[in-house]
Tab-separated table of C-alpha atoms in Angstrom:
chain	number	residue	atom	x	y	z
A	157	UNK	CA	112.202	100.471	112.486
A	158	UNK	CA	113.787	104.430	112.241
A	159	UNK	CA	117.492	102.364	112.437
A	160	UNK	CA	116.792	99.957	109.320
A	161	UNK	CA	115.635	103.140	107.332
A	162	UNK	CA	118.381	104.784	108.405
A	163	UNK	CA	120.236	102.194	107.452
A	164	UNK	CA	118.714	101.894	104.181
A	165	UNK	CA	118.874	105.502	102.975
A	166	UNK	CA	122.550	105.526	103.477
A	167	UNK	CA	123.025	102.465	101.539
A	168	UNK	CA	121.036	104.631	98.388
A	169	UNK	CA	122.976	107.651	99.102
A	170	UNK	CA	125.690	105.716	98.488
A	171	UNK	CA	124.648	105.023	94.858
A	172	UNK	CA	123.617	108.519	94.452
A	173	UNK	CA	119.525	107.271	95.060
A	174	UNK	CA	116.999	108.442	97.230
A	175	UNK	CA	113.736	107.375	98.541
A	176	UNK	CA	110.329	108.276	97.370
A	177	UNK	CA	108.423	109.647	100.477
A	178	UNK	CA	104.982	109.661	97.859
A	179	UNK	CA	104.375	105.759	98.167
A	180	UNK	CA	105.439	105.556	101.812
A	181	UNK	CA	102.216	103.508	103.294
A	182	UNK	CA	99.884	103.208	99.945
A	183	UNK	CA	100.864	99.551	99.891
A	184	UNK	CA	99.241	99.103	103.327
A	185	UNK	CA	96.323	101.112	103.092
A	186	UNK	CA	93.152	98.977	104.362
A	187	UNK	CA	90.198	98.003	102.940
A	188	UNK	CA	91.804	96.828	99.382
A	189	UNK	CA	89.373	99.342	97.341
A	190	UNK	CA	90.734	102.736	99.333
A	191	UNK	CA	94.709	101.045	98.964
A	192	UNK	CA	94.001	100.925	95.305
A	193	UNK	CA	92.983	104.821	95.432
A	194	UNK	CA	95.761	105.813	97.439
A	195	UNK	CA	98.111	104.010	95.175
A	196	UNK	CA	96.768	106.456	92.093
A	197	UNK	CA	96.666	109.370	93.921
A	198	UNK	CA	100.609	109.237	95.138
A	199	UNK	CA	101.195	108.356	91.495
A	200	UNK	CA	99.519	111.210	90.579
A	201	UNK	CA	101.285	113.656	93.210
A	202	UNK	CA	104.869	111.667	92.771
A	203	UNK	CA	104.550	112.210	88.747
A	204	UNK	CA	103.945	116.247	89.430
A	205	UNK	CA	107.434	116.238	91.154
A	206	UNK	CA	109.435	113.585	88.466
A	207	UNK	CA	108.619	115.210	85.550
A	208	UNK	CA	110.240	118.799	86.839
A	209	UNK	CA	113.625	116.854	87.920
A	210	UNK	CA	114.993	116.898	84.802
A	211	UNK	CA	115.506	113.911	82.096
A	212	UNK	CA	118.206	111.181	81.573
A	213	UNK	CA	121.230	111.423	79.262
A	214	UNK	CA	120.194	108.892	76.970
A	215	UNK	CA	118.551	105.472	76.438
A	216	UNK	CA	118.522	102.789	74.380
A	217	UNK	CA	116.440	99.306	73.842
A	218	UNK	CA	117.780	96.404	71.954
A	219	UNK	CA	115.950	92.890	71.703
A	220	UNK	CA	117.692	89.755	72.611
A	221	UNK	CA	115.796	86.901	72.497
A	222	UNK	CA	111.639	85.833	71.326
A	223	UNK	CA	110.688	83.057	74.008
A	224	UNK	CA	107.331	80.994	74.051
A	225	UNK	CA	104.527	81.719	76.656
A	226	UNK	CA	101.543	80.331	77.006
A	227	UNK	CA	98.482	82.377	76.086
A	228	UNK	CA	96.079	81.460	79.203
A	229	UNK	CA	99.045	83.927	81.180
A	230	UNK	CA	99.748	86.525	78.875
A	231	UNK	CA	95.710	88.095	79.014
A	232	UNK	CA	94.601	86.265	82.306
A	233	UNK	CA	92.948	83.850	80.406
A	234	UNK	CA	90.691	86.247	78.089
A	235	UNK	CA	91.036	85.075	74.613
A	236	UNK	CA	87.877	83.689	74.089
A	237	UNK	CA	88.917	81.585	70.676
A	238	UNK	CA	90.870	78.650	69.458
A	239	UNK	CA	94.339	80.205	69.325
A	240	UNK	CA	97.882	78.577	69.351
A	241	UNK	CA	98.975	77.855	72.749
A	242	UNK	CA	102.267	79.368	72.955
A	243	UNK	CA	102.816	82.741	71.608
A	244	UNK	CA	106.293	84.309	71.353
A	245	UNK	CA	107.408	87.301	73.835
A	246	UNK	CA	110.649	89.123	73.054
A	247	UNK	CA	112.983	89.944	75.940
A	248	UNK	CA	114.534	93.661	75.611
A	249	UNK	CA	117.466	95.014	76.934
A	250	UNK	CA	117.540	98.858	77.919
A	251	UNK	CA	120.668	101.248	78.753
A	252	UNK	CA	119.790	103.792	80.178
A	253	UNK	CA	122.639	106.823	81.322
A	254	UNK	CA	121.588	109.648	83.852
A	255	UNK	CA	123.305	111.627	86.544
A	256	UNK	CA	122.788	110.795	90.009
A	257	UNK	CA	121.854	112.669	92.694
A	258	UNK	CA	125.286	113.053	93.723
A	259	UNK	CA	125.977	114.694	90.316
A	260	UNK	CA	127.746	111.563	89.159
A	261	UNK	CA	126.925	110.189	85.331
A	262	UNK	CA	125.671	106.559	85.479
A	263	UNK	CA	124.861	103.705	83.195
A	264	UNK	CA	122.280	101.147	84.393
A	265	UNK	CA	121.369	98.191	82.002
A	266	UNK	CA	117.583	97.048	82.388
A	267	UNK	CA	116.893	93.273	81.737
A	268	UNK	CA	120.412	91.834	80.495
A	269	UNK	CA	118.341	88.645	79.715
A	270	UNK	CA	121.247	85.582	79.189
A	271	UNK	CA	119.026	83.169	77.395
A	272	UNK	CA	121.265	79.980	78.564
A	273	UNK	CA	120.615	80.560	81.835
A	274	UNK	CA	116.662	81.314	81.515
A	275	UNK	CA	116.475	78.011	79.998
A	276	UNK	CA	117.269	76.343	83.105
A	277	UNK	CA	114.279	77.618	85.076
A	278	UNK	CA	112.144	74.555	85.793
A	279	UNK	CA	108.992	76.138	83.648
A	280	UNK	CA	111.252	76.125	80.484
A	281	UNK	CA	113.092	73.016	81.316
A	282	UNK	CA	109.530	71.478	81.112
A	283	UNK	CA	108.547	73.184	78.270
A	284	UNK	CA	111.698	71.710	76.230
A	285	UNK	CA	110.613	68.334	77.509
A	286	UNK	CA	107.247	68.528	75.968
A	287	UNK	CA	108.362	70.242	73.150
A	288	UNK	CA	110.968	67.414	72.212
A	289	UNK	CA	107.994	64.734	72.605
A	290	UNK	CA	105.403	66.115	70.250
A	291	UNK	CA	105.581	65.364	66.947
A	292	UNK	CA	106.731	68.058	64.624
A	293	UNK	CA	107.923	69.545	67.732
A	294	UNK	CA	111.408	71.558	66.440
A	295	UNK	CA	109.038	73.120	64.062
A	296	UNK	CA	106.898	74.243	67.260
A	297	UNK	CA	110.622	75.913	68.537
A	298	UNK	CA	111.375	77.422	65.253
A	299	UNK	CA	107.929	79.168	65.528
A	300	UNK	CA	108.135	80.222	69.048
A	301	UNK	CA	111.852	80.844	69.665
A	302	UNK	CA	114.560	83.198	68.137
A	303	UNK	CA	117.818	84.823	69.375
A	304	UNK	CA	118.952	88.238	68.421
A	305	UNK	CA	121.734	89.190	70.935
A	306	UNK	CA	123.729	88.295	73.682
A	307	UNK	CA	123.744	91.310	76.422
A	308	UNK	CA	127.239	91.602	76.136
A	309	UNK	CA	127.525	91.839	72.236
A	310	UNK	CA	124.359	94.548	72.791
A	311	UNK	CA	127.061	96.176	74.953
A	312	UNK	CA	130.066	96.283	71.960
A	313	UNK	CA	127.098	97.239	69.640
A	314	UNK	CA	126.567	100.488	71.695
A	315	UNK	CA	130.277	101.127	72.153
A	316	UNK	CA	130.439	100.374	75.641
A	317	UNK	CA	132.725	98.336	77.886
A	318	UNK	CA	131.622	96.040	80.654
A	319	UNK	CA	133.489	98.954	82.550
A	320	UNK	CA	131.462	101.292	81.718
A	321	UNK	CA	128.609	99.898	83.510
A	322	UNK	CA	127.477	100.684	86.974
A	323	UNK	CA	124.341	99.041	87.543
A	324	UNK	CA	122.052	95.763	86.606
A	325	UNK	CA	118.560	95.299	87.252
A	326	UNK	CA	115.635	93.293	86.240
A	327	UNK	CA	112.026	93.961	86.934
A	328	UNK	CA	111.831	91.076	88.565
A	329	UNK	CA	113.835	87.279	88.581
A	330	UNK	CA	111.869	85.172	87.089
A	331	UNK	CA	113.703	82.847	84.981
A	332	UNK	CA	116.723	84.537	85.199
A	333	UNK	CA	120.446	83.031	86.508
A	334	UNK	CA	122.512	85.809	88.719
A	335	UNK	CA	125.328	83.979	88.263
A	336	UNK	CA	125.529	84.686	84.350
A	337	UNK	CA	124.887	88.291	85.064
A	338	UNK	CA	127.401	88.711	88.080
A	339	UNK	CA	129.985	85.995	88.100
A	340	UNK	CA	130.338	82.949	89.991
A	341	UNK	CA	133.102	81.694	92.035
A	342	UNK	CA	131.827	78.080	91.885
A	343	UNK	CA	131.769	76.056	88.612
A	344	UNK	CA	128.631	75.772	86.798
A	345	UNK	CA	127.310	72.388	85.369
A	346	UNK	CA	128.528	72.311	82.043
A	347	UNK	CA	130.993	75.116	82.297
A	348	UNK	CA	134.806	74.655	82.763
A	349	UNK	CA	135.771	77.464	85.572
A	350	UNK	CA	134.294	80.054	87.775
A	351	UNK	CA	132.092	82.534	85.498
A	352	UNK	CA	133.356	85.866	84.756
A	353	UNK	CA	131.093	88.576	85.561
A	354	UNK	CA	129.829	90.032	82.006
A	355	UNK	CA	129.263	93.700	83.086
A	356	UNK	CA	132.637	93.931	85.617
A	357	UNK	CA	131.663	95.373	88.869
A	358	UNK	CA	128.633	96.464	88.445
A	359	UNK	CA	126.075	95.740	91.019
A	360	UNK	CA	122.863	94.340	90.768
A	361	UNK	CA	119.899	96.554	92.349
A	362	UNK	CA	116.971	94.535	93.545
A	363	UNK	CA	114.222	94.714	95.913
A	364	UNK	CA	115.264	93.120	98.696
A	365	UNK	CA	111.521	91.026	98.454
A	366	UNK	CA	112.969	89.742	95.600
A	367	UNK	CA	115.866	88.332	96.746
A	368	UNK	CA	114.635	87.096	99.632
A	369	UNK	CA	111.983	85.258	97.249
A	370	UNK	CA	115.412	83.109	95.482
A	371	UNK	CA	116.817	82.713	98.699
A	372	UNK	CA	114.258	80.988	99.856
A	373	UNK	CA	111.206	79.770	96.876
A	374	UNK	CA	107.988	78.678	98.374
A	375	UNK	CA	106.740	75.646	95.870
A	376	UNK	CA	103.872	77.468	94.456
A	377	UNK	CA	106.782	79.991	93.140
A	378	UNK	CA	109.543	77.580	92.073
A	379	UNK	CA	108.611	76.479	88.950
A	380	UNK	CA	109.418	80.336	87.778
A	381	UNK	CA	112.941	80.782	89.121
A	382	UNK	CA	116.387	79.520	88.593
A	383	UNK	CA	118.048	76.900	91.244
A	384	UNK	CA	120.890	77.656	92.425
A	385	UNK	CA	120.987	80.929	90.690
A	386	UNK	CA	122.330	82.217	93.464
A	387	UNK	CA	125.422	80.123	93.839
A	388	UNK	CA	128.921	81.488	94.278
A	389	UNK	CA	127.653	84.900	93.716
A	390	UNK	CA	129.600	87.417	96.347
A	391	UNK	CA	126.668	89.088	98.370
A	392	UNK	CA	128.328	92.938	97.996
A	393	UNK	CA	127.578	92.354	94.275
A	394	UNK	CA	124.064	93.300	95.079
A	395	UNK	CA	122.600	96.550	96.489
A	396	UNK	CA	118.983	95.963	98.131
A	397	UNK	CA	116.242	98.580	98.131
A	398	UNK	CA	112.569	98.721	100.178
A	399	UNK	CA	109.912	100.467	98.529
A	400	UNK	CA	109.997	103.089	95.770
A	401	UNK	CA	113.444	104.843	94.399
A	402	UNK	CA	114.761	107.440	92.186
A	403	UNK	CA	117.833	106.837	90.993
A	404	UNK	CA	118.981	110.166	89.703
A	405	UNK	CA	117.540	112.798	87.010
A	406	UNK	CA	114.631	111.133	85.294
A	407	UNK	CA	114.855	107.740	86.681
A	408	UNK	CA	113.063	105.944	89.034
A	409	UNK	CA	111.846	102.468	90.352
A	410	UNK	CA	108.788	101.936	91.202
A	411	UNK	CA	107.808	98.677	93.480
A	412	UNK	CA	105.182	97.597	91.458
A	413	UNK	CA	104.079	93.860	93.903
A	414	UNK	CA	101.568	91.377	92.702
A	415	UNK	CA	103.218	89.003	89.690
A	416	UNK	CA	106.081	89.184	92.096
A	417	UNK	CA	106.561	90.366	95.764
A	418	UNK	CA	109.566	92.351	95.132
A	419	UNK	CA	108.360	93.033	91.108
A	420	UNK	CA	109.686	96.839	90.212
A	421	UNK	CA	109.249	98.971	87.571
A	422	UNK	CA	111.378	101.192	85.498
A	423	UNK	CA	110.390	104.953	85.274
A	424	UNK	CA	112.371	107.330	82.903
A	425	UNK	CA	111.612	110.982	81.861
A	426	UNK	CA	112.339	111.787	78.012
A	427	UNK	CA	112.157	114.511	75.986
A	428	UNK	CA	108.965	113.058	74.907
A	429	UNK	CA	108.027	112.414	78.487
A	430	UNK	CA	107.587	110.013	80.961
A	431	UNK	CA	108.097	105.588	80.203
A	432	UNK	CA	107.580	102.807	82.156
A	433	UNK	CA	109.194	99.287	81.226
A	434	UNK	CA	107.709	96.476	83.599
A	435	UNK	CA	105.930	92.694	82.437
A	436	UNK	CA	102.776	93.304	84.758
A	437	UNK	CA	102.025	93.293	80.605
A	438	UNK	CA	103.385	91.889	77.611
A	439	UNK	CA	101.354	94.076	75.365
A	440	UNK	CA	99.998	97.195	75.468
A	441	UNK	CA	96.458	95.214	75.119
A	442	UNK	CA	97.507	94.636	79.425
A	443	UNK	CA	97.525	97.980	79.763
A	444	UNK	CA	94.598	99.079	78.120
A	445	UNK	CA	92.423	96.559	77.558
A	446	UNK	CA	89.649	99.080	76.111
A	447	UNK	CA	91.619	99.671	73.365
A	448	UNK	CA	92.581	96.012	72.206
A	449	UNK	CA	91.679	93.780	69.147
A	450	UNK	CA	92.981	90.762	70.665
A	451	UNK	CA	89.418	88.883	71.197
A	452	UNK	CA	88.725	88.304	74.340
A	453	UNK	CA	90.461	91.556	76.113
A	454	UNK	CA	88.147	94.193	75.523
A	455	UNK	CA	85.333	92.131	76.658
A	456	UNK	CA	87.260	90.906	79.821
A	457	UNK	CA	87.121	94.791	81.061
A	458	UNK	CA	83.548	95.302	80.235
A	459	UNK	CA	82.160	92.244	81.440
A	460	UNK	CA	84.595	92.903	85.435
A	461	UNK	CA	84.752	96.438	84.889
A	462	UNK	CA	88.713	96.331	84.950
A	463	UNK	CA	91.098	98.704	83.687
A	464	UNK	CA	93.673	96.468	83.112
A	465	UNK	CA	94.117	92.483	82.096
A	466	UNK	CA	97.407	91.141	83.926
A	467	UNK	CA	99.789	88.801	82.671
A	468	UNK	CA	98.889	86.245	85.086
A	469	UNK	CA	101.159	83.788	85.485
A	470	UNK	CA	101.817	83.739	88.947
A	471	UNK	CA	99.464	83.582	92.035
A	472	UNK	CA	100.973	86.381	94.795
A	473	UNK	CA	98.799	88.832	94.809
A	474	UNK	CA	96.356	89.977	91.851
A	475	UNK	CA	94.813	92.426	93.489
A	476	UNK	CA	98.319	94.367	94.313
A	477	UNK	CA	99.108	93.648	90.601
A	478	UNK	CA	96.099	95.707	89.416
A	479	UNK	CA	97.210	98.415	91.814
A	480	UNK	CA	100.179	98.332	90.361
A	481	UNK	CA	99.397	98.373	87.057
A	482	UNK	CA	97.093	101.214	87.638
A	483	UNK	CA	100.610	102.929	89.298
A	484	UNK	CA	102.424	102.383	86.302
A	485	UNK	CA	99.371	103.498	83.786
A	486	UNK	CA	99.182	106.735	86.197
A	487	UNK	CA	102.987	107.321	85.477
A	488	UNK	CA	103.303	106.926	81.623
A	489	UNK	CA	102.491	109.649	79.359
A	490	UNK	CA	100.398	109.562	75.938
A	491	UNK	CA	102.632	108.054	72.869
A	492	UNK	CA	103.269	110.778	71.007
A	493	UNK	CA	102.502	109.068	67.425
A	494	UNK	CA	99.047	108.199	68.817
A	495	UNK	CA	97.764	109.748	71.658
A	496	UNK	CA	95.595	107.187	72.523
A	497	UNK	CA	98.309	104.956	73.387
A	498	UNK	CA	100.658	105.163	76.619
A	499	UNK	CA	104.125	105.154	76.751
A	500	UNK	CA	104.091	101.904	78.364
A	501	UNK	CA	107.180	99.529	76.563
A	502	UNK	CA	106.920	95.840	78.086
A	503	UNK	CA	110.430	94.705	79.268
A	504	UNK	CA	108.942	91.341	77.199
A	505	UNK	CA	106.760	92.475	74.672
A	506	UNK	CA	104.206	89.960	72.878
A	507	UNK	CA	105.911	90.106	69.275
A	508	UNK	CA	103.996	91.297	66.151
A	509	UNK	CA	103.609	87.965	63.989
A	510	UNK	CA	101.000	86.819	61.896
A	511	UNK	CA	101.288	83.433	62.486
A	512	UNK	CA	100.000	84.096	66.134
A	513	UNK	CA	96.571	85.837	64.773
A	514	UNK	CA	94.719	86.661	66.299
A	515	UNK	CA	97.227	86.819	69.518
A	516	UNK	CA	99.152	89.840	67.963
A	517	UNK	CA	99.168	93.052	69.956
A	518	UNK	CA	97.174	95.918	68.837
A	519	UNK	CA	99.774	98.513	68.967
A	520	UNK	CA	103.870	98.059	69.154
A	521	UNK	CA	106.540	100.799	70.757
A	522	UNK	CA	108.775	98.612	68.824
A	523	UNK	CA	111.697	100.017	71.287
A	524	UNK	CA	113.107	103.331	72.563
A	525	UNK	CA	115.703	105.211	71.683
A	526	UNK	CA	116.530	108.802	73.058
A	527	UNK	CA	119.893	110.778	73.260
A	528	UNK	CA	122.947	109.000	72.275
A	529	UNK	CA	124.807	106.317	74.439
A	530	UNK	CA	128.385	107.594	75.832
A	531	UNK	CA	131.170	105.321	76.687
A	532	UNK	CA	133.555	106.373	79.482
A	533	UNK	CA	131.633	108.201	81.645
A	534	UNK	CA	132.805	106.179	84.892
């Protein structure tokens, strides 16, 4: 056991990352009720320490694509009336740019969503089946789907070169395709030749849980992940992590378990202080159900006495997604515009539309934006 973390903290010094001793153990604290308070007190003593190690260079959001969800997920089945089914989520892309803790500048893109390749995940695949047998059903798509950007036109937007980036990472890898992030060397159907990696050689950090989880899908989890998403992709293009991490200055991610085994969260410190990006949510309504208008919620955490209503569409562990939920909620600071809010953006965020009253969030980040993005500073 002292071997493989030896093992594993050279592989992060190697990226300039180190470990987070706070959260070593809360995840295995027995009975569940004392886990969930040692999970918000290392949150609370880890936070004490972030916030004095200084802020990242910059940071950026930019929506790619609105996708349909169904509402019994997004609020754990709360809404108590008739609503539309599907509601619309938009998937956001984040570059962020801090120094390491080997002094060296970084750029890490959060959730480089490729919508071709989400499409293929069986839940979607089904989706588009039903939707193309209902009646009237392209007007159901037109309602429920838009595109905005590709990741690597987001990229171009900002200045930047797929050269300039050094790391990938999603919160987790549901619906998503490796292959369109990294490169394949085998041919994908309907392609013509091996795909070219969009972001060069960057490497894809994930929690080794995580991967594990595509190698090997149990059936209760397959519906929500991409087959074969893994094919032809060169194993050194990922870098595996256990546990919790800080990246450099600012940045950190936090293994947040529960909608997924390996699910982690992204941490940064601003000059209006501290964010976390994660979908345990897709609204801030998740987060702090007390505060929401969506009907349904509120009543949800009076009637269990919960501080949080997941998005629930998969069936790991709930109870480690409260805790983690409560971890991230523990981490963010008050939005500065209104104080009653956190600083809590969802990496897919229910969108704002009227047509989905009364599933609309109560209150939208909209985005971040901090510092200015820099090209060349590999």
């Amino acid at each position: 056991m002292v071997k493989q973390a030896g093992r594993s903290d050279a592989k992060l010094s190697e990226i300039g990352a180190r470990p987070i001793p706070e959260f070593d153990g809360v995840h295995e604290v027995w009975p569940r009720g004392e886990r969930l308070t040692a999970v918000r007190r290392a949150a609370e003593a880890y936070k004490k320490r972030f916030t004095t190690q200084g802020q990242v260079r910059a940071i950026k959001s930019v929506d790619i694509a609105a996708a349909p969800y169904p509402v019994k997920y997004a609020f754990h089945d709360a809404v108590s009336v008739p609503a539309l089914p599907l509601i619309s989520m938009i998937n956001r892309m984040i570059v962020v740019q801090y120094d390491d803790w080997n002094g060296t500048p970084r750029t890490l893109v959060f959730e480089p969503t490729v919508p071709d390749g989400s499409a293929e995940a069986p839940f979607y695949r089904n989706l588009r089946t039903l939707i193309d047998r209902i009646p009237g059903g392209n007007l159901v798509e037109k309602l429920v789907l838009s595109y905005y950007n590709e990741p690597g036109d987001v990229l171009a937007q900002l200045g930047l070169e797929p050269g300039d980036i050094d790391f990938c990472t999603f919160d987790h890898l549901h619906v998503q395709d490796p292959r369109m992030i990294l490169g394949s060397s085998e041919v994908i159907a309907g392609e013509t030749g091996p795909r070219r990696a969009l972001f060069g050689d960057a490497k894809m950090l994930v929690h080794s849980r995580e991967l594990a989880t595509l190698q090997s899908l149990h059936p209760m989890q397959w519906a929500w992940y991409v087959d074969g998403g893994l094919g032809g992709v060169a194993p050194e293009k990922f870098v595996t992590f256990d546990g919790d991490i800080e990246l450099g200055q600012g940045i950190a991610l936090l293994w947040t378990p529960g909608h997924t085994d390996g699910n982690h969260s992204l941490v940064v410190n601003t000059p209006d202080g501290v964010w976390v990006s994660s979908e345990n949510g897709i609204s801030l309504d998740n987060w702090q159900p007390e505060l929401s208008r969506i009907p349904g919620v509120r009543k949800y955490h009076e009637k269990f006495g919960r501080e949080i209503c997941p998005n629930a569409n998969t069936l790991e562990d709930s109870l480690d997604q409260y805790d983690s939920m409560i971890k991230e909620k523990t981490l963010a600071d008050p939005c500065k515009a209104d104080p009653r809010w956190l600083q809590i953006l969802p990496s897919s965020e229910l969108a704002p539309r009227k047509r989905q009253w009364p599933v609309v969030p109560t209150y939208v980040h909209g985005g971040i934006e901090y510092g200015e993005i820099a090209a060349g500073l590999r």
